GROMACS .gro file of C-alpha atoms in nm:
model
  195
    1UNK     CA    1  14.374  12.990   1.121
    2UNK     CA    2  14.430  13.200   1.429
    3UNK     CA    3  14.602  13.085   1.743
    4UNK     CA    4  14.264  13.054   1.920
    5UNK     CA    5  14.203  12.736   1.719
    6UNK     CA    6  14.544  12.591   1.790
    7UNK     CA    7  14.554  12.261   1.978
    8UNK     CA    8  14.781  12.182   2.268
    9UNK     CA    9  15.143  12.134   2.162
   10UNK     CA   10  15.316  11.799   2.181
   11UNK     CA   11  15.540  11.802   2.486
   12UNK     CA   12  15.842  11.571   2.493
   13UNK     CA   13  15.972  11.554   2.849
   14UNK     CA   14  16.302  11.419   2.975
   15UNK     CA   15  16.276  11.074   3.130
   16UNK     CA   16  16.116  11.076   3.476
   17UNK     CA   17  16.174  10.787   3.715
   18UNK     CA   18  15.826  10.857   3.859
   19UNK     CA   19  15.671  10.711   3.542
   20UNK     CA   20  15.739  10.357   3.664
   21UNK     CA   21  15.562  10.425   3.995
   22UNK     CA   22  15.267  10.584   3.811
   23UNK     CA   23  15.235  10.272   3.595
   24UNK     CA   24  15.258  10.039   3.894
   25UNK     CA   25  14.994  10.235   4.088
   26UNK     CA   26  14.758  10.239   3.789
   27UNK     CA   27  14.812   9.867   3.728
   28UNK     CA   28  14.735   9.787   4.093
   29UNK     CA   29  14.418   9.998   4.073
   30UNK     CA   30  14.311   9.800   3.765
   31UNK     CA   31  14.376   9.472   3.941
   32UNK     CA   32  14.177   9.593   4.244
   33UNK     CA   33  13.884   9.705   4.028
   34UNK     CA   34  13.872   9.407   3.791
   35UNK     CA   35  14.044   9.122   3.976
   36UNK     CA   36  14.385   8.983   3.890
   37UNK     CA   37  14.230   8.696   3.698
   38UNK     CA   38  14.070   8.939   3.452
   39UNK     CA   39  14.411   8.986   3.285
   40UNK     CA   40  14.686   8.754   3.175
   41UNK     CA   41  14.923   9.047   3.237
   42UNK     CA   42  14.936   9.426   3.227
   43UNK     CA   43  15.251   9.563   3.065
   44UNK     CA   44  15.403   9.912   3.068
   45UNK     CA   45  15.473  10.000   2.703
   46UNK     CA   46  15.563  10.308   2.504
   47UNK     CA   47  15.842  10.553   2.563
   48UNK     CA   48  15.772  10.602   2.935
   49UNK     CA   49  15.859  10.234   2.984
   50UNK     CA   50  16.216  10.274   2.855
   51UNK     CA   51  16.462  10.405   3.117
   52UNK     CA   52  16.632  10.723   3.001
   53UNK     CA   53  16.403  10.782   2.702
   54UNK     CA   54  16.239  11.122   2.655
   55UNK     CA   55  15.864  11.088   2.606
   56UNK     CA   56  15.526  11.250   2.608
   57UNK     CA   57  15.446  11.223   2.981
   58UNK     CA   58  15.156  10.982   2.925
   59UNK     CA   59  15.177  10.627   3.060
   60UNK     CA   60  15.091  10.363   2.799
   61UNK     CA   61  14.950  10.046   2.953
   62UNK     CA   62  14.874   9.721   2.773
   63UNK     CA   63  14.636   9.486   2.955
   64UNK     CA   64  14.649   9.142   2.796
   65UNK     CA   65  14.324   8.947   2.786
   66UNK     CA   66  14.267   8.581   2.707
   67UNK     CA   67  14.002   8.695   2.456
   68UNK     CA   68  13.855   9.030   2.354
   69UNK     CA   69  13.519   8.868   2.431
   70UNK     CA   70  13.616   8.925   2.797
   71UNK     CA   71  13.652   9.302   2.744
   72UNK     CA   72  13.299   9.445   2.804
   73UNK     CA   73  13.277   9.391   3.182
   74UNK     CA   74  13.641   9.499   3.224
   75UNK     CA   75  13.576   9.817   3.025
   76UNK     CA   76  13.275   9.892   3.250
   77UNK     CA   77  13.492   9.853   3.562
   78UNK     CA   78  13.767  10.072   3.417
   79UNK     CA   79  13.513  10.339   3.325
   80UNK     CA   80  13.387  10.326   3.686
   81UNK     CA   81  13.751  10.373   3.790
   82UNK     CA   82  13.761  10.698   3.588
   83UNK     CA   83  13.889  10.591   3.246
   84UNK     CA   84  13.713  10.700   2.928
   85UNK     CA   85  13.639  10.429   2.673
   86UNK     CA   86  13.701  10.547   2.314
   87UNK     CA   87  13.536  10.291   2.082
   88UNK     CA   88  13.556  10.504   1.766
   89UNK     CA   89  13.921  10.404   1.719
   90UNK     CA   90  13.810  10.045   1.656
   91UNK     CA   91  13.638  10.143   1.329
   92UNK     CA   92  13.784  10.244   0.993
   93UNK     CA   93  13.767  10.618   0.927
   94UNK     CA   94  13.854  10.855   0.645
   95UNK     CA   95  14.193  10.914   0.811
   96UNK     CA   96  14.284  10.545   0.821
   97UNK     CA   97  14.204  10.192   0.924
   98UNK     CA   98  14.065  10.124   1.268
   99UNK     CA   99  14.202   9.881   1.524
  100UNK     CA  100  13.925   9.626   1.586
  101UNK     CA  101  14.171   9.407   1.778
  102UNK     CA  102  14.223   9.676   2.046
  103UNK     CA  103  14.001   9.833   2.312
  104UNK     CA  104  14.131  10.182   2.387
  105UNK     CA  105  14.071  10.386   2.700
  106UNK     CA  106  14.233  10.701   2.829
  107UNK     CA  107  14.266  10.842   3.176
  108UNK     CA  108  14.358  11.165   3.347
  109UNK     CA  109  14.540  11.267   3.660
  110UNK     CA  110  14.367  11.468   3.928
  111UNK     CA  111  14.447  11.789   3.738
  112UNK     CA  112  14.244  11.677   3.436
  113UNK     CA  113  14.542  11.632   3.204
  114UNK     CA  114  14.559  11.311   3.004
  115UNK     CA  115  14.798  11.084   3.186
  116UNK     CA  116  14.719  10.727   3.070
  117UNK     CA  117  14.653  10.544   2.745
  118UNK     CA  118  14.518  10.191   2.788
  119UNK     CA  119  14.554   9.952   2.493
  120UNK     CA  120  14.359   9.637   2.585
  121UNK     CA  121  14.441   9.351   2.347
  122UNK     CA  122  14.460   8.973   2.337
  123UNK     CA  123  14.767   8.845   2.514
  124UNK     CA  124  15.018   8.705   2.265
  125UNK     CA  125  14.854   8.865   1.959
  126UNK     CA  126  15.034   9.076   1.698
  127UNK     CA  127  14.979   9.407   1.880
  128UNK     CA  128  15.099   9.257   2.209
  129UNK     CA  129  15.408   9.102   2.054
  130UNK     CA  130  15.513   9.402   1.844
  131UNK     CA  131  15.485   9.646   2.135
  132UNK     CA  132  15.692   9.427   2.366
  133UNK     CA  133  15.954   9.369   2.095
  134UNK     CA  134  15.982   9.745   2.041
  135UNK     CA  135  16.004   9.827   2.413
  136UNK     CA  136  16.254   9.556   2.493
  137UNK     CA  137  16.477   9.641   2.196
  138UNK     CA  138  16.497  10.006   2.306
  139UNK     CA  139  16.574   9.893   2.662
  140UNK     CA  140  16.865   9.682   2.534
  141UNK     CA  141  16.993   9.937   2.280
  142UNK     CA  142  17.034  10.286   2.432
  143UNK     CA  143  17.163  10.422   2.100
  144UNK     CA  144  16.834  10.328   1.931
  145UNK     CA  145  16.640  10.482   2.220
  146UNK     CA  146  16.834  10.807   2.182
  147UNK     CA  147  16.774  10.811   1.805
  148UNK     CA  148  16.403  10.768   1.875
  149UNK     CA  149  16.407  11.052   2.129
  150UNK     CA  150  16.578  11.280   1.877
  151UNK     CA  151  16.322  11.191   1.608
  152UNK     CA  152  16.034  11.262   1.847
  153UNK     CA  153  16.177  11.599   1.950
  154UNK     CA  154  16.230  11.700   1.586
  155UNK     CA  155  15.879  11.592   1.487
  156UNK     CA  156  15.721  11.764   1.787
  157UNK     CA  157  15.901  12.089   1.711
  158UNK     CA  158  15.800  12.076   1.346
  159UNK     CA  159  15.437  11.987   1.404
  160UNK     CA  160  15.397  12.227   1.696
  161UNK     CA  161  15.517  12.511   1.475
  162UNK     CA  162  15.287  12.442   1.179
  163UNK     CA  163  14.974  12.247   1.275
  164UNK     CA  164  14.668  12.416   1.424
  165UNK     CA  165  14.456  12.119   1.532
  166UNK     CA  166  14.537  11.878   1.815
  167UNK     CA  167  14.410  11.580   1.616
  168UNK     CA  168  14.619  11.683   1.313
  169UNK     CA  169  14.927  11.713   1.534
  170UNK     CA  170  14.880  11.372   1.689
  171UNK     CA  171  14.798  11.194   1.362
  172UNK     CA  172  15.089  11.354   1.174
  173UNK     CA  173  15.331  11.306   1.463
  174UNK     CA  174  15.234  10.940   1.502
  175UNK     CA  175  15.242  10.870   1.128
  176UNK     CA  176  15.595  11.009   1.096
  177UNK     CA  177  15.719  10.779   1.376
  178UNK     CA  178  15.571  10.468   1.213
  179UNK     CA  179  15.867  10.384   0.987
  180UNK     CA  180  16.113  10.410   1.276
  181UNK     CA  181  15.894  10.184   1.490
  182UNK     CA  182  15.857   9.928   1.210
  183UNK     CA  183  16.233   9.925   1.156
  184UNK     CA  184  16.298   9.864   1.527
  185UNK     CA  185  16.042   9.582   1.541
  186UNK     CA  186  16.209   9.421   1.237
  187UNK     CA  187  16.550   9.449   1.405
  188UNK     CA  188  16.409   9.302   1.727
  189UNK     CA  189  16.262   9.005   1.537
  190UNK     CA  190  16.593   8.947   1.359
  191UNK     CA  191  16.781   8.966   1.688
  192UNK     CA  192  16.539   8.719   1.846
  193UNK     CA  193  16.581   8.479   1.551
  194UNK     CA  194  16.960   8.480   1.600
  195UNK     CA  195  16.935   8.371   1.964
   0.00000   0.00000   0.00000
């Protein structure tokens, strides 16, 4: 395929202290639009939530709900706020199983670039717990965070050089990180059990 069909490359940026402020501003906007009582909590997850960690410059947010049954009116308010609801990721597809336990939205900055991923899940569920274990382990173990940054840079360079479709890049890139993430979550659980 020619370069005209090529998707946008994966960009891994050095850590930016502004990511915390972007998360906090987006969280406050969600609270203002939906009410604080709509959520048990809204957590900053993903690589941008780990000080010093290189990351794709997209803020991952995890609103925790008491029940996914509460999601429809919240989704409507977040869409009114400018987020795009992406329900197709809840269903199984040819490329893999869906995530029926998550409501996914994405948002852009004023320049139109994707800047936010919103993973709305039940507070205390498996998704919630695993993502906080992963984040907190990397925060406590800078050597693991640096190993993760190196892996992401290597994968991005490899996929950017060979893949011609944005969706192929993101699926392949994400799939290759899965084992590392699972290993860190297992270590975090073991560390928690020893306390």
